[in-house]
Every structure is written in C-alpha cells, then in structure tokens.
Coordinates of C-alpha atoms and ligand atoms in Angstrom, one line a residue:
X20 CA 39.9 23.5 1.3
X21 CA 36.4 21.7 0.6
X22 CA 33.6 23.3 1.8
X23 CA 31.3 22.0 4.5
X24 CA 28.2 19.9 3.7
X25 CA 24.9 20.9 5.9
X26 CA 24.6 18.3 8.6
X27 CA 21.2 17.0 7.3
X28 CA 23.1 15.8 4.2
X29 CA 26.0 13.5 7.0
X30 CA 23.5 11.3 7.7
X31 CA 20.6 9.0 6.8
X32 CA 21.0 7.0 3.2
X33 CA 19.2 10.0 1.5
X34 CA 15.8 8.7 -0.7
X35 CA 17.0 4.5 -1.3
X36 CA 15.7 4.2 -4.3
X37 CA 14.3 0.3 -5.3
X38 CA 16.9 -2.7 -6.5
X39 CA 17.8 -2.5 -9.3
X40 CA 18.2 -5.2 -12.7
X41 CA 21.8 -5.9 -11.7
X42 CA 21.8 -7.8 -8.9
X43 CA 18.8 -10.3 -11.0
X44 CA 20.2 -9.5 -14.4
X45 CA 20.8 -12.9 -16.8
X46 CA 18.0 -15.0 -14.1
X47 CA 14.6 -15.8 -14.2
X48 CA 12.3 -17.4 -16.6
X49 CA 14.0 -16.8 -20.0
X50 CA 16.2 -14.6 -18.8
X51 CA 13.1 -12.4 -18.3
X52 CA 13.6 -10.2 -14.4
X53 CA 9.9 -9.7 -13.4
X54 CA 10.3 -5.7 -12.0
X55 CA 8.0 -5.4 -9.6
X56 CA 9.6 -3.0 -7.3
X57 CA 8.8 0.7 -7.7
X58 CA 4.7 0.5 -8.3
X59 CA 5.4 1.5 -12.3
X60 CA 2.8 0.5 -14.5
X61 CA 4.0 -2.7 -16.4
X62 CA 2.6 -1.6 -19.7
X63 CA 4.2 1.0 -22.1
X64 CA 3.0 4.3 -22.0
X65 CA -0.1 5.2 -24.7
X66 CA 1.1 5.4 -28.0
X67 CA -0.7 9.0 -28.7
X68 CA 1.9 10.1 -25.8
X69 CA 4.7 8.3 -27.3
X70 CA 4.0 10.2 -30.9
X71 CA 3.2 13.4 -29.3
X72 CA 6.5 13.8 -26.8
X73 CA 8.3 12.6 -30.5
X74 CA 6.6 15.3 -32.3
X75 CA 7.8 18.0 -29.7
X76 CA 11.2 17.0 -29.9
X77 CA 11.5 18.3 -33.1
X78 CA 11.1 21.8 -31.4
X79 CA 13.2 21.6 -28.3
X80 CA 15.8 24.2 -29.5
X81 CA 12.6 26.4 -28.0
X82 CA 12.3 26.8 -24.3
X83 CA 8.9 25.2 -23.2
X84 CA 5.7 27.7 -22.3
X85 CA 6.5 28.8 -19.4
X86 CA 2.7 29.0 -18.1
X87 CA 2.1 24.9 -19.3
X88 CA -1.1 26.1 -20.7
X89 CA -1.4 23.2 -23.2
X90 CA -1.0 20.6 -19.7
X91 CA -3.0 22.9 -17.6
X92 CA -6.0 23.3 -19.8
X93 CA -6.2 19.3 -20.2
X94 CA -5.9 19.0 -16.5
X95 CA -9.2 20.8 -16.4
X96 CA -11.0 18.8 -19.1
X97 CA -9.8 15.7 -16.9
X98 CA -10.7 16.8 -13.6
X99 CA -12.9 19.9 -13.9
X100 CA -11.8 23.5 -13.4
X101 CA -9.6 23.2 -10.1
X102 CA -6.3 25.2 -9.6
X103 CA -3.4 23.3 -10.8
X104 CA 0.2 23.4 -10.7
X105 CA 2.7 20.8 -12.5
X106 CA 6.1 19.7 -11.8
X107 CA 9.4 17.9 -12.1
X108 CA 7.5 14.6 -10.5
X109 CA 5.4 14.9 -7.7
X110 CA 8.9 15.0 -5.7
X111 CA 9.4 18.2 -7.8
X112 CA 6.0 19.8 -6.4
X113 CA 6.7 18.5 -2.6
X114 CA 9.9 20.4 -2.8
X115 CA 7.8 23.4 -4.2
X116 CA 5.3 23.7 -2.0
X117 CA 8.0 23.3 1.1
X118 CA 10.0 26.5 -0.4
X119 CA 6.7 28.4 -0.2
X120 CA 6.0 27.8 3.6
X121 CA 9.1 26.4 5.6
X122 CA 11.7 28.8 7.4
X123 CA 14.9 26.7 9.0
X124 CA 13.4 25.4 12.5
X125 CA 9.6 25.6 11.4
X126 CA 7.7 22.2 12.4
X127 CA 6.8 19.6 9.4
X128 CA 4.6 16.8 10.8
X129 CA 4.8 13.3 8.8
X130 CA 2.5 10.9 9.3
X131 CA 4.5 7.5 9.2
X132 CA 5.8 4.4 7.8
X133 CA 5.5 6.4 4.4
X134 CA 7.1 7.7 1.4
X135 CA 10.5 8.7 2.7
X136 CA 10.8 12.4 0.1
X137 CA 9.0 14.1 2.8
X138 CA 10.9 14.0 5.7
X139 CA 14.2 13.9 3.1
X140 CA 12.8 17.3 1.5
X141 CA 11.9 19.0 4.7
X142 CA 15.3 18.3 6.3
X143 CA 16.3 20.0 3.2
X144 CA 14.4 23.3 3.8
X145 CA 16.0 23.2 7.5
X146 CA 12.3 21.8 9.0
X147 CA 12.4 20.1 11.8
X148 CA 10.2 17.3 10.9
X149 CA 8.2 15.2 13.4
X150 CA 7.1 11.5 12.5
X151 CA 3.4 10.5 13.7
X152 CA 3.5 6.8 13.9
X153 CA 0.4 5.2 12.5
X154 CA -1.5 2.8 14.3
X155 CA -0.6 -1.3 14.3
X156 CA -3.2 -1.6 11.6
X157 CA -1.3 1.4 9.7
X158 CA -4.6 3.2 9.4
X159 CA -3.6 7.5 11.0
X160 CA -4.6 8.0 14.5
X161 CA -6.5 10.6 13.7
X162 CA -6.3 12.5 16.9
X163 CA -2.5 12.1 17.2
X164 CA -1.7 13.6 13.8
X165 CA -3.7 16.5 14.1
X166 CA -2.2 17.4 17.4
X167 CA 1.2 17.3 15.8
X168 CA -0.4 19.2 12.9
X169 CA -1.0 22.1 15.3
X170 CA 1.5 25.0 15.0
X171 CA 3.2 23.2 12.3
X172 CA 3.7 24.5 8.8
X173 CA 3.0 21.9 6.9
X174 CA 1.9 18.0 7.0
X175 CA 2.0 15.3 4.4
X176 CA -0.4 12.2 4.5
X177 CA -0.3 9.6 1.8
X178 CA -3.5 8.1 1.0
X179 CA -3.3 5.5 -0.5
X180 CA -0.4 4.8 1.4
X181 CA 2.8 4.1 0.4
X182 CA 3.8 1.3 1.2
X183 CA 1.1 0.0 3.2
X184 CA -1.6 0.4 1.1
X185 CA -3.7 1.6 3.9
X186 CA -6.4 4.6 3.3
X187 CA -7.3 7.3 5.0
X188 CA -11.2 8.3 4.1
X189 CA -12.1 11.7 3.1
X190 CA -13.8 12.0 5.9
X191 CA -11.3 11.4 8.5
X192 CA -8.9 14.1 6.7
X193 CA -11.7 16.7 6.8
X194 CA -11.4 15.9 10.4
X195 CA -7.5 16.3 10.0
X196 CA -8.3 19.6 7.9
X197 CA -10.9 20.4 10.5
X198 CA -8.6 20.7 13.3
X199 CA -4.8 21.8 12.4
X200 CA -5.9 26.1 12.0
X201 CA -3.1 27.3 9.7
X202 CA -1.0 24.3 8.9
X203 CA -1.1 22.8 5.5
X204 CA -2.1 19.8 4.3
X205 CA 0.1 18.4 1.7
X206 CA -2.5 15.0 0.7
X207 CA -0.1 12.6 -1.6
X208 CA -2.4 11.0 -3.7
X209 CA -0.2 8.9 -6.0
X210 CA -2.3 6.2 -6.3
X211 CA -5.5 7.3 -6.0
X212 CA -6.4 6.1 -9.6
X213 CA -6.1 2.6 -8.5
X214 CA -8.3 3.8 -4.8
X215 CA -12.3 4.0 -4.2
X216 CA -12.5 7.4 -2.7
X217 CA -12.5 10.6 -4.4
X218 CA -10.5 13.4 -2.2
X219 CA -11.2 15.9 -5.1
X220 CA -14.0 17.4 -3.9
X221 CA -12.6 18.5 -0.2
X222 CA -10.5 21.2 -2.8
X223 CA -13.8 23.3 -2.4
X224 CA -13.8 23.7 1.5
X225 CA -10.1 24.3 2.7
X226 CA -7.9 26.8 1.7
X227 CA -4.8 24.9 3.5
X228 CA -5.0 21.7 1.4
X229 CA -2.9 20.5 -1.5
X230 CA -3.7 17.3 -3.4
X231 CA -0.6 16.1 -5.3
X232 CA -0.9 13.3 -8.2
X233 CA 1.5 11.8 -10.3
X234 CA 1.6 10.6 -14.0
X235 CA 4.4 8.1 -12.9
X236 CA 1.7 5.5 -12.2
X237 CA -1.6 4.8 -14.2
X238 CA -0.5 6.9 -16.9
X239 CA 2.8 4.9 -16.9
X240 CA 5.0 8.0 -17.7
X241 CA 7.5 7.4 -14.8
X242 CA 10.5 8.2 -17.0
X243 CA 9.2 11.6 -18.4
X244 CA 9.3 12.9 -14.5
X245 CA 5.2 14.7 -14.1
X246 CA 3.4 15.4 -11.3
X247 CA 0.7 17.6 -10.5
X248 CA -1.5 19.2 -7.8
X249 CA -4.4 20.7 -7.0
X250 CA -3.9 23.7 -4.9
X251 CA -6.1 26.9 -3.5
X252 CA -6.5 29.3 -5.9
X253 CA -4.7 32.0 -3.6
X254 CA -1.6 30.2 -3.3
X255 CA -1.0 30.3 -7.1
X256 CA 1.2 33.6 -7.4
X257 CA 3.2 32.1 -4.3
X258 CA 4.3 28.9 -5.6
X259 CA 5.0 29.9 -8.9
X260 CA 7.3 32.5 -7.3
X261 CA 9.0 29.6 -5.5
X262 CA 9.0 27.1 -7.9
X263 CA 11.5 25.8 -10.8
X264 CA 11.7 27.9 -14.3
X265 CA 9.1 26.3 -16.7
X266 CA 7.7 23.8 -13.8
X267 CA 10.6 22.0 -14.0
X268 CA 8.8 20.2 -16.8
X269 CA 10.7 19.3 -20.2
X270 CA 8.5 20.7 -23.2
X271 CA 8.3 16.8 -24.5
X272 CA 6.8 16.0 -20.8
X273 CA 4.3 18.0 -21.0
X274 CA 3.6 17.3 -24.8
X275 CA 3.1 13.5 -23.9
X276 CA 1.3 14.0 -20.6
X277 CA -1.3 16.2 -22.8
X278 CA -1.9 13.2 -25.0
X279 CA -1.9 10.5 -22.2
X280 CA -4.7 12.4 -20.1
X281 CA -6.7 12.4 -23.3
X282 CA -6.2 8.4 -23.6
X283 CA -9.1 6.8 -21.1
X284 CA -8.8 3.6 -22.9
X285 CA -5.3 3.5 -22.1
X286 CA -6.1 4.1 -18.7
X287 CA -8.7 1.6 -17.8
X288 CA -7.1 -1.0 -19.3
X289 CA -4.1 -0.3 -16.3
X290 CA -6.6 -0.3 -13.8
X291 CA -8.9 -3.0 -15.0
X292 CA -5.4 -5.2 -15.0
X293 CA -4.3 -4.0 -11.3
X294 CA -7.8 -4.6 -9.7
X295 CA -8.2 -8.0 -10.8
X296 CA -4.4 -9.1 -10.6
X297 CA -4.5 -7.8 -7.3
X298 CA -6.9 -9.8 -5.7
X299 CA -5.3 -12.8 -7.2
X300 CA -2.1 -12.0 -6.0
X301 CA -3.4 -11.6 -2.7
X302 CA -5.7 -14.3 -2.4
X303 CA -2.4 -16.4 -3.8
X304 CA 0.2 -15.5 -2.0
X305 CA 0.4 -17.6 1.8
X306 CA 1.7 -15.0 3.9
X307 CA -0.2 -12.3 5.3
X308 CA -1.2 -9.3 3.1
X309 CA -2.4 -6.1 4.0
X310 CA -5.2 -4.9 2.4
X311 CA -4.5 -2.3 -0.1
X312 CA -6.1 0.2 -2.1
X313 CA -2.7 0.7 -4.8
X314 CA -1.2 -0.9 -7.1
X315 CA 0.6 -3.0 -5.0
X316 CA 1.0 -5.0 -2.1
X317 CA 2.8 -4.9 1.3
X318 CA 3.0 -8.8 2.4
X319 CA 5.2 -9.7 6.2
X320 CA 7.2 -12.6 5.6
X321 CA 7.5 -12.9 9.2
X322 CA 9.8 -15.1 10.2
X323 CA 11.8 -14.4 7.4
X324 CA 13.8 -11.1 7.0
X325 CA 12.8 -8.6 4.4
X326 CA 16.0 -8.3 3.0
X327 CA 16.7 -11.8 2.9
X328 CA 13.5 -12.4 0.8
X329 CA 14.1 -9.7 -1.4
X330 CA 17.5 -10.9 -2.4
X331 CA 16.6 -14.8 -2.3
X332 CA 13.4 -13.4 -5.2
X333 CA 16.2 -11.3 -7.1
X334 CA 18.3 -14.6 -7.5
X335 CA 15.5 -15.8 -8.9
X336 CA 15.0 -12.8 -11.4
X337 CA 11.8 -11.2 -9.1
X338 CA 12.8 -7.8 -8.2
X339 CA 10.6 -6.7 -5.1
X340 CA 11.0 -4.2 -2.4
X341 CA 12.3 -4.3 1.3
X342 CA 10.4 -2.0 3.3
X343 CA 13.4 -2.1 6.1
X344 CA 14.0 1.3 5.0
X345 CA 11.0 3.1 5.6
X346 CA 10.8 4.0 9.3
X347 CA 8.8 2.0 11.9
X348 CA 8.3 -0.7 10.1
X349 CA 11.0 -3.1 10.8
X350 CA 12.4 -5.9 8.7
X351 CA 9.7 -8.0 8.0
X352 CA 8.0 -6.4 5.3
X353 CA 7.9 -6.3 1.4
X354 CA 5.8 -4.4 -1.2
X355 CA 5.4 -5.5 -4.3
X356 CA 3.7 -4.3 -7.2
X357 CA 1.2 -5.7 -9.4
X358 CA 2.9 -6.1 -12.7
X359 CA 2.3 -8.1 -16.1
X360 CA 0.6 -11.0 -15.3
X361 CA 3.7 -13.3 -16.0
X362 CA 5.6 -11.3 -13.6
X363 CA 2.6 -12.0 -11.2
X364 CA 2.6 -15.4 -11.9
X365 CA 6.8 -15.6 -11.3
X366 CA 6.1 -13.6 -7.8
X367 CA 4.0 -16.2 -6.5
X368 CA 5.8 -18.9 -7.3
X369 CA 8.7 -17.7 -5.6
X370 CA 7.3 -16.3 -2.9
X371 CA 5.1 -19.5 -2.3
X372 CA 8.5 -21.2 -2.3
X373 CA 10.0 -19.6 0.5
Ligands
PLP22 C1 5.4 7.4 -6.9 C2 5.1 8.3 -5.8 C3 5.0 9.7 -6.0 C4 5.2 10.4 -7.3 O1 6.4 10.4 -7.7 P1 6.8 11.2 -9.0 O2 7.8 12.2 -8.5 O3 5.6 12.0 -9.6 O4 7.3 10.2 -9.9 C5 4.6 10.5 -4.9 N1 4.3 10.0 -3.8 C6 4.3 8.7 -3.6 C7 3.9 8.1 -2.3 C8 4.8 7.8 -4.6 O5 4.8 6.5 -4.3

C-alpha cells in the first residue's frame, strides 16, 4: 500500500525553479549561454572564501559548531550587534521561523506577485495563506496588507521585490509594523545590498519583525546555501528550538561566508557593476521596464508572451525568466538579471530583436 501524500503537496508545481543550460546548451555567441535567470551574481565568489571553505574541508570529519559563533560574530562586525540567526539559505530560515509560530489553520498573509517559498512553506506548516495583491504599479497597498495582517501569524513582504523590483520604504513598513498587533513581520530583504534604503534600523523598535538576507546574491555564494536574519532578541531560544541541527549550515558554508563578509572590495565591485549595468540595460532595452531597486530587471514584452520570449532568448543561448509563474502577474512579464557585461550586451540584442 503507498501511503497518502498531504493534499498541499497534489497540487500547484511546487517552487519552479529558473531554465536551465539545457534547453540553450551548444548556442549563443561562442557557444557561451549568457545565465541571466536566477539574480546570481555573475562573478566568482572572493577568493579569501574560496580558500577558507577549502581550508575547512580538511576538517569536515567534525560536526560544525553548533552555536556558528565564528559566522555570528562576523555578522556583528558587518552589521553591528543585532540578534542573528543563520540558515540553510534564506528558504532554510523562512521555513524556521514558520515552525516557530504557525499551527495547521493559522492565517499567513503574502503580499503578492512575489517570491513563491512563502506561500509554498506555509502550505507546508498547514497555514492557510492569504495573497494581498499589490497595486497596478506593484508598489503594497499599504492599508490592504495590514488589514490582512491582522489576526494572522505571520506576513512576508519582499523589499526589494522579487520580481518586480518594486520597494516598499521603511517608512511605509513601520506603518505595516505599526498596525498588525501580534502578527509577525517576516521582511525579505534579499537584495537589499543592491537597494537605497536601510530597513536595519526598524530592528530597534518592534519586537514582531524579522529581517532575512541572503549570501546567495552580492556575496555570490549561491551554491554554499546561507542566509541569515535579524530577529528580536527574545525570539532567540524559540527558533533555535525549532530550527535545523547546526543551522542547517555545512561547516565549509560558514567558513567561506566568514571570509566573504570580511571581503568589501569584493563586494563593491558587484554592486558598482549592477548599478551601472543596470541603468544601461534599462535605458537599452525598447520595451517597458519597471523601475527596480535589485539586481535585475522585470521588462513586459506585451504583445508577446513570456514564455514565448524566454524560449525564442534560450535558442539564442540567453537564459532569462518567465514570470507566468508567479501569481497575478500574467504572461507578459520577464525578469532578468544584470549579469557580465557580455551577457548584458547578448540580452539586448536579442531582446531588441524581437
Ligand atoms: C534569492 C532569494 C532569497 C534567498 O535565497 P537563499 O535561500 O538564501 O539562496 C530569498 N528571497 C528572495 C526573494 C530571493 O530572491
């Protein structure tokens, strides 16, 4: 007899991840596929990361602290003495953070077209998640969210938003923060490094708001699966209660992460890169762009199909994304990311071309 999935898992695609090299693989310029798909930063990760996750290989018959004091402490010399947690990804906090507060049939409010992890993760806690549709601009209706927020257990906003780029100031989410009582506020701040605003310092005035970051984008460790957050002190003891054994975070992970926080140079040459190819791209590209605060781009190839212009660029050896599959956006839509300038340079040729 084979036991019986849970009902959230028989339907819905599950997370769709970006294309892939296969369906571009051979094509292109030189044979070169331009990847451009999943917002990773184009450059290799700093070499003081690549030599310290080599050097803690040589010790991984040992499990890793379990306390991540080494990441932990350099967390604070880059951001200041906040309360952190790390994990397995971002997507490895998210899941975390919804163990700590979501019984089956609690309330978990999304505001949407976003990331789709949220509403994949909640579904998996039993939540029954509710989508807030943003506005036509994609910026939150304030008001509308923060209604839904009310008597929920927790909410997740993406600012920078993925993919629309769109922000969301810290202003308006101490307004969110200001009026949801108990309900916590899961802020997504992935791309932040790339953004204007700082959200850092709201971490001083609410005790229901977690700030999650990533080293999957600036830092360009995508493969070595970290994420981090900032969260109120009190909740420390909860989530480590509910978390994975040793953060979910290979000893190498953390060993490389340490070094790449400690490598600035490393990191402003990523965003010095993203904010000027950016504005080229945009300025270059003759369909309508959204403005975005990321590292990349969410363009509406109106009257063309997303899909259809994603596969015609992956013929072509440009791998972008369709944002069909993110909710309430419908199929006119593709994000791309800002990558090495000659994958830049391939994107808007092809894309001019349509
Ligand atoms: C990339 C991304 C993350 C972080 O993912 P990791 O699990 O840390 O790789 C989180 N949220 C959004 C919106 C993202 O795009």
């Amino acid at each position: 007899m084979q036991p019986s999935i849970r009902p959230y898992l028989r339907t819905g695609p599950g997370y769709v991840y970006a294309a892939r090299t296969t369906a571009a693989d051979k094509k292109g310029e030189e044979g070169r596929i331009a990847r451009l798909a999943s917002n990773e930063n184009p450059f290799p990760p700093s070499t003081a990361a690549v030599s310290a996750g080599v050097a803690a290989l040589a010790t991984v018959n040992r499990y890793p602290d379990n306390r991540m004091t080494d990441l932990i402490e350099a967390l604070k010399r880059f951001h200041g003495d906040h309360t952190f947690v790390v994990g397995n990804g971002m997507d490895g906090i998210i899941e975390a953070v919804l163990r700590c507060f979501v019984e089956k049939g609690d309330r978990v409010v999304v505001s949407t077209p976003t990331f789709s992890f949220y509403g994949i993760a909640a579904a998996g806690q039993g939540a029954i998640v509710e989508n807030v549709q943003r506005k036509d601009d994609f910026t939150v209706d304030i008001p509308a969210f923060t209604r839904a927020c009310t008597g929920a257990r927790v909410a997740f906003l993406c600012t920078p938003n993925n993919p629309t780029g769109t922000m969301t100031t810290p202003a308006e989410v101490r307004e969110v923060l200001d009026g949801i009582g108990d309900c916590m506020l899961f802020l997504d701040n992935a791309y932040v490094d790339f953004a204007g605003d700082d959200y850092r310092p709201l971490m001083d005035d609410y005790q229901n708001l977690i700030v999650g970051r990533t080293m999957s984008k600036i830092f360009g460790l995508a493969g070595l699966r970290v994420g981090y957050a900032f969260i109120p002190a009190w909740l420390e003891p909860f989530y480590q209660k509910a978390a994975t054994p040793f953060s979910g975070i290979s000893s190498v992970s953390a060993a490389a992460a340490v070094a790449a926080l400690a490598d600035h140079e490393h990191q402003e040459r990523t965003l010095r890169h993203v904010l000027e190819w950016r504005e080229q791209v945009r300025s270059a590209v003759r369909f309508p762009v959204l403005p975005s605060e990321a590292n990349f781009l969410m363009i509406d190839v109106a009257p063309h199909t997303a899909d259809e212009v994603v596969a015609t660029l992956a013929g072509h050896g440009v791998l972008i994304r369709s944002c069909r599959s993110f909710p309430g956006l419908g199929d006119h839509y593709v994000r791309v990311s800002i990558g090495d300038a000659w994958e830049n340079e391939r994107f808007i040729e092809e894309i001019n071309r349509l």
